[in-house]
Coordinates of C-alpha atoms in Angstrom, one line a residue:
M10 CA -29.7 -3.9 -6.4
P11 CA -32.9 -3.2 -8.3
P12 CA -32.8 -0.6 -11.1
R13 CA -34.0 2.8 -9.9
S14 CA -37.1 3.7 -11.8
G15 CA -39.1 6.8 -11.0
S16 CA -42.4 5.0 -10.6
S17 CA -41.5 3.8 -7.2
T18 CA -40.6 7.2 -6.0
L19 CA -43.8 9.1 -7.0
T20 CA -46.3 6.4 -6.6
S21 CA -48.8 8.5 -4.7
T22 CA -48.5 11.9 -6.4
P23 CA -49.7 13.6 -9.5
T24 CA -47.3 12.0 -12.0
P25 CA -46.0 13.9 -15.0
K26 CA -47.4 12.8 -18.3
R27 CA -45.1 10.4 -20.0
A28 CA -45.4 8.0 -22.8
N29 CA -44.6 4.9 -20.7
T30 CA -46.4 5.4 -17.4
N31 CA -47.1 2.2 -15.4
P32 CA -46.4 -1.1 -17.0
I33 CA -47.7 -3.1 -14.0
P34 CA -51.3 -4.2 -14.5
T35 CA -52.2 -3.9 -10.8
S36 CA -53.6 -1.3 -8.5
S37 CA -51.5 -2.4 -5.5
P38 CA -49.8 0.4 -3.6
L39 CA -46.7 -1.9 -3.5
S40 CA -46.0 -1.4 -7.1
S41 CA -46.7 1.9 -8.9
L42 CA -49.6 4.0 -7.9
N43 CA -50.7 7.0 -10.1
T44 CA -53.3 8.7 -8.0
T45 CA -54.4 12.3 -7.7
A46 CA -53.5 12.4 -4.0
S47 CA -51.6 15.5 -2.9
F48 CA -47.9 15.3 -2.3
S49 CA -48.3 17.5 0.8
T50 CA -50.9 15.3 2.4
L51 CA -48.7 12.3 2.1
T52 CA -45.5 13.8 3.5
A53 CA -45.5 13.8 7.2
T54 CA -44.4 17.0 8.9
G55 CA -41.8 16.9 11.6
A56 CA -42.5 17.8 15.1
S57 CA -42.5 21.6 15.4
P58 CA -39.6 22.9 17.4
N59 CA -41.7 25.9 18.4
D60 CA -42.2 26.3 22.1
G61 CA -45.5 28.1 21.8
Q62 CA -44.1 31.6 21.5
A63 CA -45.4 32.1 18.0
E64 CA -49.0 31.8 19.2
E65 CA -48.4 34.8 21.5
T66 CA -48.2 37.2 18.6
T67 CA -51.1 39.4 17.6
F68 CA -50.9 38.3 14.0
T69 CA -53.6 36.0 12.7
D70 CA -53.4 33.0 10.4
H71 CA -54.9 34.1 7.1
S72 CA -54.6 30.7 5.4
S73 CA -58.1 29.7 6.4
S74 CA -59.5 32.3 4.0
V75 CA -57.6 30.9 1.0
V76 CA -60.1 30.6 -1.8
P77 CA -60.6 28.0 -4.5
E78 CA -60.1 30.3 -7.5
S79 CA -58.1 33.2 -8.7
E80 CA -57.8 35.1 -11.9
D81 CA -55.6 37.8 -13.4
G82 CA -55.6 41.2 -11.7
D83 CA -53.8 44.5 -11.5
G84 CA -50.3 44.8 -10.2
N85 CA -48.7 42.1 -12.2
D86 CA -46.2 44.4 -13.8
D87 CA -44.0 44.2 -10.7
D88 CA -43.4 40.4 -10.9
P89 CA -39.7 39.6 -11.5
G90 CA -39.5 39.0 -15.2
G91 CA -43.2 38.8 -15.5
E92 CA -43.1 35.2 -16.4
H93 CA -45.5 33.7 -13.9
Q94 CA -48.3 36.3 -13.7
S95 CA -49.7 36.2 -17.2
D96 CA -52.3 33.6 -16.1
P97 CA -52.7 33.3 -12.3
D98 CA -55.5 30.7 -12.9
A99 CA -52.8 28.4 -14.3
S100 CA -50.6 28.9 -11.3
S101 CA -53.0 27.3 -8.9
R102 CA -56.6 26.9 -8.3
H103 CA -56.6 28.1 -4.7
Y104 CA -54.1 30.9 -4.6
R105 CA -55.0 34.6 -4.9
P106 CA -53.4 36.8 -7.6
K107 CA -51.0 39.4 -6.3
K108 CA -50.3 43.1 -7.0
G109 CA -47.3 45.1 -5.9
L110 CA -47.3 47.6 -3.1
P111 CA -48.1 51.2 -3.9
P112 CA -44.8 53.3 -4.1
E113 CA -45.5 55.1 -0.9
L114 CA -46.2 52.0 1.2
K115 CA -43.2 50.2 -0.4
E116 CA -41.0 53.1 0.5
H117 CA -42.3 53.1 4.1
C118 CA -41.5 49.4 4.5
R119 CA -38.1 49.9 3.1
V120 CA -37.3 52.7 5.5
Y121 CA -38.7 50.7 8.4
L122 CA -36.5 47.7 7.6
E123 CA -33.4 49.7 7.0
E124 CA -33.8 51.8 10.1
A125 CA -34.2 48.7 12.3
L126 CA -37.9 49.1 12.8
P127 CA -39.1 45.8 11.4
R128 CA -42.1 45.6 13.8
Q129 CA -43.7 48.5 12.0
A130 CA -43.0 47.1 8.6
I131 CA -44.5 43.7 9.5
A132 CA -47.5 45.3 11.1
L133 CA -48.1 47.3 7.9
L134 CA -47.7 44.3 5.6
D135 CA -49.9 42.1 7.8
G136 CA -52.6 44.8 7.9
L137 CA -52.6 44.8 4.1
L138 CA -52.9 41.1 3.9
S139 CA -55.6 40.7 6.5
T140 CA -57.8 43.5 5.1
R141 CA -57.8 42.2 1.6
A142 CA -61.0 42.2 -0.4
E143 CA -63.4 39.3 0.1
N144 CA -63.8 38.8 -3.6
P145 CA -61.4 35.9 -4.4
R146 CA -60.6 37.4 -7.8
E147 CA -59.2 40.6 -6.3
P148 CA -55.4 40.7 -6.2
V149 CA -53.6 40.9 -2.8
Y150 CA -50.8 43.3 -1.9
C151 CA -47.4 41.6 -1.8
P152 CA -44.1 43.1 -0.8
P153 CA -41.1 43.0 -3.3
P154 CA -38.7 40.0 -3.1
S155 CA -36.0 42.2 -1.4
Q156 CA -38.3 42.8 1.6
I157 CA -39.5 39.1 1.7
S158 CA -35.8 38.1 1.7
L159 CA -35.0 40.2 4.7
L160 CA -38.0 39.0 6.6
C161 CA -36.9 35.4 6.0
S162 CA -33.5 36.3 7.5
I163 CA -35.0 38.0 10.5
I164 CA -36.5 34.6 11.5
V165 CA -33.0 33.3 12.4
H166 CA -30.6 36.3 12.5
P167 CA -28.6 36.3 15.8
D168 CA -29.5 40.0 16.3
F169 CA -33.2 39.0 16.5
T170 CA -32.9 35.7 18.3
T171 CA -30.1 34.5 20.5
R172 CA -28.4 37.9 21.1
P173 CA -31.1 40.5 20.4
K174 CA -30.2 44.2 20.4
E175 CA -33.6 45.0 21.9
P176 CA -35.6 42.9 24.4
D177 CA -38.6 42.5 22.1
W178 CA -36.7 41.6 19.0
P179 CA -37.1 37.8 19.4
Q180 CA -40.9 38.5 19.2
I181 CA -40.3 40.2 15.9
S182 CA -38.6 37.1 14.6
L183 CA -41.7 35.1 15.4
Q184 CA -44.0 37.8 13.9
S185 CA -42.0 37.7 10.7
L186 CA -42.4 33.9 10.5
V187 CA -46.2 34.1 11.1
Y188 CA -46.5 36.8 8.3
L189 CA -44.4 34.8 5.8
R190 CA -46.5 31.6 6.4
D191 CA -49.7 33.6 5.9
L192 CA -48.3 35.1 2.7
L193 CA -47.3 31.7 1.4
A194 CA -50.8 30.3 2.2
V195 CA -52.7 33.1 0.5
L196 CA -50.5 33.9 -2.6
G197 CA -48.5 30.7 -3.0
P198 CA -44.8 30.4 -3.7
V199 CA -45.0 31.4 -7.4
N200 CA -47.3 34.4 -7.2
A201 CA -45.5 35.8 -4.2
C202 CA -42.1 35.4 -6.0
F203 CA -40.5 33.5 -3.2
K204 CA -37.9 32.1 -5.5
E205 CA -36.5 35.5 -6.2
A206 CA -36.3 36.2 -2.5
V207 CA -34.6 33.0 -1.3
L208 CA -31.8 32.4 -3.8
F209 CA -28.3 32.3 -2.3
G210 CA -25.5 34.7 -3.3
T211 CA -27.3 36.3 -6.3
H212 CA -28.9 39.4 -4.8
T213 CA -27.7 42.8 -5.8
T214 CA -27.2 44.9 -2.8
S215 CA -26.4 48.2 -4.4
D216 CA -28.6 50.7 -6.2
L217 CA -25.8 51.7 -8.5
D218 CA -25.3 48.6 -10.7
L219 CA -25.8 48.7 -14.5
D220 CA -28.8 46.5 -14.5
T221 CA -30.6 48.8 -12.2
H222 CA -29.9 51.9 -14.4
A223 CA -31.1 49.9 -17.4
A224 CA -34.3 49.0 -15.7
L225 CA -34.9 52.6 -14.6
D226 CA -34.3 53.9 -18.1
S227 CA -36.8 51.5 -19.5
G228 CA -39.4 52.6 -17.0
Q229 CA -39.6 49.3 -15.2
D230 CA -39.9 49.0 -11.4
A231 CA -36.4 47.7 -10.8
D232 CA -37.0 46.8 -7.2
E233 CA -39.8 44.5 -8.1
R234 CA -37.7 42.9 -10.8
G235 CA -35.4 41.7 -8.0
L236 CA -32.5 43.9 -9.0
V237 CA -32.5 46.7 -6.4
R238 CA -32.1 45.4 -2.9
L239 CA -32.0 47.1 0.4
S240 CA -28.9 48.9 1.5
P241 CA -25.6 46.9 1.4
R242 CA -25.4 46.8 5.2
H243 CA -28.7 44.8 5.3
G244 CA -28.5 42.9 2.1
N245 CA -25.0 41.6 2.8
D246 CA -25.9 40.4 6.2
S247 CA -28.8 38.2 5.2
V248 CA -28.7 34.4 5.3
W249 CA -28.8 34.3 1.5
Q250 CA -25.5 36.2 1.3
R251 CA -23.8 34.7 4.3
G252 CA -24.6 31.1 3.4
R253 CA -22.6 29.5 0.6
D254 CA -25.6 27.5 -0.7
F255 CA -28.8 26.0 0.7
F256 CA -27.3 22.6 1.6
S257 CA -24.3 24.3 3.4
V258 CA -26.8 26.1 5.6
V259 CA -28.8 22.9 6.2
G260 CA -25.6 21.1 7.3
W261 CA -24.9 23.9 9.8
V262 CA -28.5 23.8 11.0
F263 CA -28.1 20.1 11.8
N264 CA -24.8 20.7 13.5
C265 CA -26.5 23.3 15.7
S266 CA -29.0 20.7 16.8
A267 CA -26.1 18.7 18.3
L268 CA -23.8 21.5 19.4
H269 CA -25.8 24.7 20.0
S270 CA -29.2 24.1 21.3
E271 CA -30.1 27.8 21.6
R272 CA -29.3 28.4 17.9
W273 CA -31.1 25.2 17.0
Q274 CA -34.5 26.3 18.3
W275 CA -34.4 29.2 15.9
W276 CA -32.8 27.5 13.0
A277 CA -35.4 24.7 13.3
R278 CA -38.2 27.3 12.7
W279 CA -36.4 28.6 9.7
L280 CA -35.8 25.1 8.3
D281 CA -39.4 24.0 8.9
F282 CA -40.7 27.1 6.9
M283 CA -38.2 26.5 4.1
L284 CA -39.3 22.8 3.8
D285 CA -42.9 23.9 3.6
L286 CA -42.0 26.5 1.0
L287 CA -40.0 24.0 -1.1
E288 CA -42.8 21.5 -0.9
E289 CA -45.5 23.9 -2.0
D290 CA -43.3 25.3 -4.8
L291 CA -42.7 21.8 -6.2
E292 CA -46.3 20.8 -6.0
Q293 CA -47.6 24.0 -7.6
R294 CA -45.0 23.9 -10.4
N295 CA -45.7 20.2 -11.0
Q296 CA -49.4 21.0 -11.3
L297 CA -48.6 23.8 -13.8
D298 CA -46.6 21.4 -16.0
M299 CA -49.4 18.9 -15.9
E300 CA -52.0 21.5 -16.8
N301 CA -49.9 22.8 -19.7
S302 CA -49.0 19.2 -20.9
S303 CA -45.4 20.1 -20.7
D304 CA -43.2 17.0 -21.4
S305 CA -40.1 19.0 -20.6
M306 CA -41.4 19.9 -17.1
T307 CA -40.4 23.6 -17.6
F308 CA -41.9 24.9 -14.5
L309 CA -40.5 22.1 -12.3
Q310 CA -37.0 22.8 -13.7
D311 CA -37.4 26.4 -12.6
S312 CA -38.3 25.4 -9.0
I313 CA -36.5 26.7 -5.9
L314 CA -35.1 23.3 -5.0
A315 CA -33.9 22.7 -8.6
S316 CA -32.0 26.0 -8.4
Y317 CA -30.4 25.0 -5.1
I318 CA -29.2 21.7 -6.5
T319 CA -28.1 23.3 -9.8
Q320 CA -26.1 25.9 -7.9
R321 CA -24.2 23.1 -6.1
S322 CA -23.9 20.9 -9.2
G323 CA -21.6 23.5 -10.8
R324 CA -18.9 22.9 -8.2
T325 CA -16.2 20.3 -8.1
T326 CA -17.8 18.4 -5.2
D327 CA -20.3 15.8 -6.3
A328 CA -23.8 17.3 -5.7
V329 CA -25.2 14.0 -4.4
M330 CA -22.4 13.6 -1.9
W331 CA -22.8 17.2 -0.8
I332 CA -26.5 16.7 -0.2
M333 CA -25.8 13.5 1.8
K334 CA -23.2 15.2 3.9
A335 CA -25.8 17.9 4.7
L336 CA -28.6 15.5 5.4
F337 CA -26.5 13.5 7.9
A338 CA -24.6 16.3 9.5
D339 CA -24.4 15.4 13.2
G340 CA -22.1 17.9 14.9
S341 CA -19.1 15.6 14.8
A342 CA -15.6 17.0 14.2
S343 CA -15.7 16.2 10.5
S344 CA -19.2 17.6 10.0
A345 CA -18.3 20.8 11.9
S346 CA -15.3 21.4 9.8
V347 CA -17.4 21.1 6.6
F348 CA -20.5 23.0 7.7
Q349 CA -19.5 26.1 9.6
E350 CA -21.5 29.0 11.0
V351 CA -23.4 31.4 8.8
W352 CA -22.8 34.5 10.9
H353 CA -19.5 35.2 12.7
R354 CA -19.7 33.6 16.2
E355 CA -23.4 33.2 15.9
H356 CA -23.4 30.4 18.4
R357 CA -22.4 32.8 21.2
T358 CA -25.4 34.1 23.1
K359 CA -25.8 37.5 24.6
S360 CA -25.2 36.2 28.1
Q361 CA -21.9 34.6 27.0
R362 CA -20.7 37.9 25.4
T363 CA -21.5 39.8 28.6
A364 CA -19.7 37.2 30.8
N365 CA -16.6 37.3 28.6
K366 CA -16.3 41.0 29.1
R367 CA -14.8 40.5 32.6
K368 CA -14.3 43.6 34.6
R369 CA -10.6 44.0 35.3
D370 CA -9.2 45.1 38.7
K371 CA -6.9 48.0 39.2
V372 CA -3.4 47.3 37.9
N373 CA -0.4 48.2 40.1
I374 CA 2.8 46.4 39.0
D375 CA 4.9 47.6 41.9
K376 CA 2.5 46.0 44.4
G377 CA 2.2 42.8 42.3
E378 CA -1.5 43.6 41.4
Y379 CA -2.0 42.7 37.7
G380 CA -5.8 43.2 37.6
G381 CA -6.4 39.5 36.9
Y382 CA -4.6 39.5 33.6
L383 CA -2.2 36.8 34.6
D384 CA -5.2 34.6 35.6
D385 CA -6.1 34.0 32.0
E386 CA -5.7 30.4 30.8
S387 CA -3.9 31.6 27.7
V388 CA -1.1 33.0 29.8
H389 CA -0.5 29.8 31.8
S390 CA -0.8 27.7 28.7
S391 CA 2.0 29.6 27.1
Q392 CA 4.5 28.9 29.9
A393 CA 7.0 26.3 28.7
S394 CA 7.9 25.3 32.2
E395 CA 4.5 23.7 32.7
P396 CA 4.0 20.7 30.5
P397 CA 0.4 20.0 29.5
T398 CA -1.5 17.6 31.7
P399 CA -2.3 14.4 29.7
Q400 CA -6.0 13.8 29.3
K401 CA -7.4 10.7 30.8
Q402 CA -9.8 8.5 28.8
R403 CA -13.3 8.8 30.1
T404 CA -15.2 5.9 28.7
K405 CA -18.4 6.6 30.6
A406 CA -18.3 10.2 29.7
E407 CA -17.8 9.4 26.0
L408 CA -20.6 6.9 26.1
A409 CA -22.9 9.5 27.7
E410 CA -21.9 12.0 25.0
A411 CA -22.6 9.5 22.2
E412 CA -26.0 8.8 23.7
A413 CA -26.8 12.5 23.8
S414 CA -25.7 12.9 20.2
E415 CA -27.9 10.1 19.1
A416 CA -30.9 11.6 21.0
T417 CA -30.4 14.9 19.2
F418 CA -30.0 13.2 15.9
I419 CA -33.3 11.3 16.4
E420 CA -35.1 14.6 17.1
T421 CA -34.1 15.9 13.6
I422 CA -34.9 12.7 11.6
A423 CA -38.2 14.1 10.4
Y424 CA -36.5 17.2 8.9
R425 CA -33.9 15.0 7.2
Q426 CA -36.5 12.7 5.7
R427 CA -38.7 15.6 4.5
L428 CA -35.8 17.2 2.6
F429 CA -34.7 13.9 1.1
S430 CA -38.3 13.2 0.1
L431 CA -38.5 16.6 -1.7
V432 CA -35.2 15.9 -3.6
S433 CA -36.5 12.5 -4.6
Y434 CA -39.7 14.0 -5.8
L435 CA -37.9 16.6 -7.9
C436 CA -35.5 14.0 -9.4
Y437 CA -38.3 11.7 -10.5
G438 CA -40.4 14.5 -11.9
L439 CA -37.6 15.9 -14.0
G440 CA -36.5 12.5 -15.3
D441 CA -33.6 12.8 -17.7
A442 CA -33.5 16.6 -17.0
S443 CA -32.8 16.1 -13.3
P444 CA -29.6 17.9 -12.1
I445 CA -28.6 14.7 -10.2
D446 CA -28.8 11.0 -10.9
F447 CA -31.8 9.4 -9.3
S448 CA -30.2 6.0 -8.8
S449 CA -27.1 7.6 -7.3
L450 CA -29.3 9.6 -4.9
Y451 CA -30.9 6.5 -3.4
Q452 CA -27.8 4.4 -3.4
K453 CA -25.8 7.0 -1.4
F454 CA -28.8 7.6 0.9
E455 CA -29.2 3.9 1.7
Q456 CA -25.4 3.5 2.3
R457 CA -25.6 6.3 4.8
I458 CA -28.6 4.8 6.6
K459 CA -26.8 1.4 6.8
E460 CA -23.9 3.0 8.7
L461 CA -26.1 4.7 11.3
P462 CA -25.7 3.7 15.0
L463 CA -28.4 1.1 15.9
P464 CA -30.7 3.5 18.0
V465 CA -30.6 6.1 15.2
F466 CA -31.0 3.4 12.5
S467 CA -34.1 2.0 14.3
S468 CA -35.8 5.4 14.4
F469 CA -34.8 6.3 10.9
I470 CA -36.4 3.3 9.3
N471 CA -39.5 3.3 11.5
Y472 CA -42.4 3.3 9.0
S473 CA -45.0 4.6 11.5
T474 CA -43.1 7.8 12.3
S475 CA -41.5 8.3 8.9
A476 CA -41.9 11.6 7.1
M477 CA -41.3 9.8 3.8
R478 CA -44.2 8.5 1.6
T479 CA -44.9 4.8 1.6
D480 CA -43.4 4.2 -1.9
Q481 CA -40.2 6.0 -0.9
Q482 CA -40.0 3.9 2.3
I483 CA -40.3 0.7 0.2
E484 CA -37.5 1.8 -2.1
M485 CA -35.3 2.7 0.9
L486 CA -36.0 -0.4 3.0
Q487 CA -35.4 -2.7 0.1
G488 CA -32.2 -0.9 -0.9
V489 CA -30.7 -1.1 2.6
L490 CA -31.8 -4.8 2.8
F491 CA -29.8 -5.5 -0.4
L492 CA -26.7 -4.1 1.3
F493 CA -27.0 -6.7 4.0
M494 CA -28.1 -9.7 2.0
P495 CA -25.6 -12.6 1.6
A496 CA -24.4 -13.5 -1.9
G497 CA -26.5 -16.6 -2.1
A498 CA -29.8 -14.9 -1.4
L499 CA -32.5 -15.5 -4.0
S500 CA -32.8 -12.5 -6.4
P501 CA -36.3 -10.8 -6.5
R502 CA -35.9 -10.8 -10.3
K503 CA -36.5 -14.5 -10.3
V504 CA -39.6 -14.2 -8.2
D505 CA -41.4 -11.1 -9.6
R506 CA -39.3 -9.5 -12.3
V507 CA -41.7 -6.7 -13.3
R508 CA -42.3 -5.6 -9.7
F509 CA -38.6 -5.8 -9.0
E510 CA -37.7 -3.6 -11.9
E511 CA -40.2 -1.0 -10.9
G512 CA -38.6 -0.8 -7.4
G513 CA -41.7 -2.3 -5.8
V514 CA -42.2 -5.2 -3.4
S515 CA -44.7 -8.1 -3.1
P516 CA -45.5 -10.7 -0.4
A517 CA -43.7 -13.3 -2.6
I518 CA -40.5 -11.2 -2.8
L519 CA -40.6 -10.7 0.9
E520 CA -41.2 -14.3 1.7
R521 CA -38.6 -15.8 -0.6
C522 CA -35.9 -13.1 -1.0
F523 CA -35.6 -11.4 2.4
L524 CA -37.2 -13.2 5.3
P525 CA -35.2 -16.4 5.2
Y526 CA -31.8 -14.8 5.2
P527 CA -29.3 -13.5 7.8
A528 CA -27.0 -10.5 7.3
N529 CA -23.8 -11.0 5.3
T530 CA -21.6 -10.4 8.4
I531 CA -21.2 -11.9 11.8
E532 CA -21.7 -8.6 13.7
V533 CA -24.7 -8.8 16.0
E534 CA -25.7 -5.2 15.2
D535 CA -26.0 -5.9 11.5
H536 CA -28.4 -8.8 12.2
V537 CA -30.5 -6.6 14.4
K538 CA -30.7 -4.1 11.5
V539 CA -31.8 -6.8 9.1
S540 CA -34.5 -7.9 11.5
L541 CA -35.7 -4.3 12.0
L542 CA -35.8 -3.7 8.3
L543 CA -37.9 -6.9 7.8
E544 CA -40.3 -5.8 10.6
N545 CA -41.0 -2.5 8.9
L546 CA -41.2 -3.9 5.4
L547 CA -43.5 -6.7 6.5
M548 CA -45.9 -4.1 8.1
I549 CA -46.0 -2.0 5.0
V550 CA -46.6 -5.0 2.7
W551 CA -49.4 -6.3 5.0
G552 CA -51.0 -2.9 5.4
N553 CA -50.9 -1.8 1.8
G554 CA -51.0 -5.1 -0.1
E555 CA -54.7 -5.0 -0.5
D556 CA -55.6 -8.2 -2.5
E557 CA -52.0 -9.5 -2.6
G558 CA -51.9 -12.1 0.2
F559 CA -49.1 -14.0 1.8
S560 CA -48.7 -17.7 1.1
G561 CA -48.8 -20.5 3.7
N562 CA -45.0 -20.4 3.9
L563 CA -44.8 -17.1 5.7
A564 CA -44.2 -18.5 9.2
Q565 CA -41.7 -21.0 7.9
A566 CA -39.7 -18.3 6.0
M567 CA -39.7 -16.0 9.1
Q568 CA -38.5 -18.8 11.4
K569 CA -35.8 -19.8 9.0
G570 CA -34.4 -16.3 9.0
V571 CA -34.5 -16.0 12.8
E572 CA -32.6 -19.3 13.2
A573 CA -30.1 -18.3 10.5
R574 CA -29.3 -15.0 12.1
W575 CA -28.7 -16.6 15.5
E576 CA -26.6 -19.4 14.0
K577 CA -24.4 -16.9 12.3
I578 CA -24.0 -14.7 15.4
N579 CA -23.0 -17.7 17.5
K580 CA -20.2 -18.5 15.1
K581 CA -18.5 -15.3 15.9
K582 CA -15.0 -15.9 17.3
T583 CA -13.8 -14.1 20.4
R584 CA -10.3 -13.8 18.9
G585 CA -8.5 -14.7 22.1
R586 CA -10.8 -12.8 24.4
T587 CA -11.3 -14.4 27.8
K588 CA -14.1 -12.1 28.7
G589 CA -17.7 -12.5 27.5
P590 CA -19.5 -10.2 25.1
T591 CA -19.2 -6.5 25.4
D592 CA -22.0 -4.3 26.7
A593 CA -22.8 -3.2 23.2
E594 CA -23.1 -6.8 22.0
R595 CA -25.3 -7.7 25.0
E596 CA -27.6 -4.7 24.1
A597 CA -27.6 -5.8 20.5
R598 CA -28.6 -9.3 21.4
A599 CA -31.4 -8.1 23.6
A600 CA -32.6 -5.9 20.7
L601 CA -32.5 -8.9 18.3
E602 CA -34.5 -11.0 20.7
A603 CA -37.2 -8.3 21.0
S604 CA -37.3 -7.9 17.2
D605 CA -37.6 -11.7 16.8
A606 CA -40.6 -11.7 19.2
R607 CA -42.3 -8.8 17.2
L608 CA -41.8 -10.7 14.0
E609 CA -43.3 -13.8 15.4
W610 CA -46.3 -11.9 16.7
L611 CA -46.7 -10.0 13.5
V612 CA -46.7 -13.2 11.4
A613 CA -49.2 -14.8 13.8
V614 CA -51.5 -11.8 13.4
I615 CA -51.3 -12.0 9.6
E616 CA -52.0 -15.7 9.5
E617 CA -54.9 -15.3 12.0
S618 CA -56.3 -12.5 9.8
K619 CA -56.0 -14.6 6.7
K620 CA -57.6 -17.5 8.5
A621 CA -60.6 -15.3 9.6
E622 CA -61.1 -14.2 6.0
T623 CA -61.1 -17.8 4.7
E624 CA -63.6 -18.9 7.3
D625 CA -66.0 -16.0 6.7
P626 CA -66.6 -15.9 3.0
M627 CA -69.8 -13.8 3.2
D628 CA -69.9 -10.9 0.9
E629 CA -70.5 -7.4 2.0
D630 CA -74.2 -7.4 0.9
E631 CA -75.0 -10.5 3.1
R632 CA -73.3 -8.9 6.1
L633 CA -75.6 -5.9 5.7

C-alpha cells in the first residue's frame, strides 16, 4: 500500500500553506496539483431527490444576488461569541454581512414557531431577506441560531412531512428548505452562524439555566449567543436533540433509503442541504486560514464537520469505523440495529396510523361476538396448541429483494461519496491536527468498497458519475487495486517512487504494476472487479495525463492481464460439483468478457490517438 500523503487528496483545491508543499516537479494532474480551483466546483452533486414540489413555493432564490464584497456592518453584537464577525471581509469575498433581527420581529418569529405557525415565521424572514438593501455593504437581517435550528428540523420532522398535522404542512417543510438555502447563499455558513444552529445535543432548551442569567445580567443578548432556545417542547423534539450525533443520523437516513421510501424522500432533502452546508463551511474556513496565513488551520479546526467528528471521537467506538458504518448503511439487519430512527416510529405514515386504528364491532360475549378482538394475529400466535408454521426458503424472492436493495444503494452513492470527500478534505487540510487518521480513513474506505456486491461496486468506482474529485478517485482506485493484487506483482515504488509516495499514478505504474496482473483469488467476481478498476484508472490516466504518454507496451500489458485473469478463473475447482457454474458465476463471466472488450477498445483508441499525434507533428501556429 502506498503511504497516505495529503497531496493526493487535495490536488485540485486551495491547499493550506505548508513548508513542504509539492516535491514532484511536474504539473500533471496525476501527481499533486495545487491550483486555485474551487472545491465546490470539483465535487459533483448527487441527483436531487426532490420531485419538483419545492419549485411550487412562492419563495424566490436569492442566491443570484450574492455580491462580490462585504464589509463590517451593524448588528454584529448578536453573533454567538462574536468571534467571526469582527471582519466580515475576511470571512468571504462574496457573502453579505449580517445583523440580528430587531427585538420585536425576533419575538414575533419565536411566537410563530412555538405556536405551530411556521408559515408566518418563514414568510416574515423571507420578506426581510428578499427586501434587503441593494448596497452590498449593507448588513442583512438574520434570525438567531435557535430559530435556524428549528427551521432545519422542520425540513424532515414527521409532523411536517410523512404524517402532517395539517394538510399544508409538507409545503411548509419545502418553504423552510428554500429559505435556508437562500440564507446560506447570501450570508454564508460563518456569518449566519449555522454551526451554532446544527450542533447535536448541545442546545439549551430552557430559559432558566445559569448561563442565561449570567448573559442577561451582563446585558448581552443571550438568545443570539445561542444559550436561550425555544420552549423545551420544541427544542427537545428537534433532530439535533433526537439524534445521537451526525453520523448516527446519516446511517439512519441511508437505512431509510432501503427500508422506508416515504421517509427517504424527505431525509434526502435534509441530507442534500447538510452536505451543501458542510461543503461551503469547509471551503470558507479554509479560505480564512489561507488569508490569515494560519499554519494551525484554526478556522478549519472549528468547522461544523470537525465538530461532528470530534463529538464522535470522544466515544469508545473508533470514529473512523463509525463513519464507515454510516457511509455504508444499507438497511440490513445489522445496519438497522446500529442506526435506529430519530423520532419514535417516524417510519409510520399517517395512513398507516389511521388504518391501525380499526373500528371494533359491538362486543356480546353471550352471543359469541367479540368485536374482532380474537381476530388479532397476536392472539393466535399466543396459542400453544398451534405450532408455528415453518417458513419456506424463497430463493427467487430473496434474489429479488437483494436486487432491489442494490438498486436503492446505487441511488444513494453520490451522497455517500460527497460525504467521504468532505471528510477527506478536512483530514488533509488539518494534517496532524486532524481528529482522525488520514491513512486509516482511506484504508477502511477501500476495504468497504472491495466487499461491495458487483453491481454496486461497478457504480461506486465509475469515474464518470463519481461525486469525488479526480485525485480522490485515483487514491481510492489504486488502494482497492492493491487489495486485489497478487504477492508477486511489481511494486510501484520500483517504477516511480516519488509519484507512488505521493499517492499518485502514472502511465508507467499502470502499465507495469496493474494491467498485467490478475486478482489474488480464483473467484470470478474478484477478477471482474480488477478489470473494472483498471478500466476506470486507465480512463483517468489517459484523460488527465497531459504530456505523460503511454509506452508501446500498453497493448501487451493489457492482453497479458486479460489472459492471466481467465487462466486463473479456469483453474477453479468445482469441489465435487457435477453441475456447471452457478447463475452468479455466469453473470460474472459475462461481465468480465464485456470489461475485456472495453479495455481492448480503450487501448486501441489510446494507441490510435498516439499514432495520430506522431504522424501530424505540425505546431499550432502552422495549423492556424
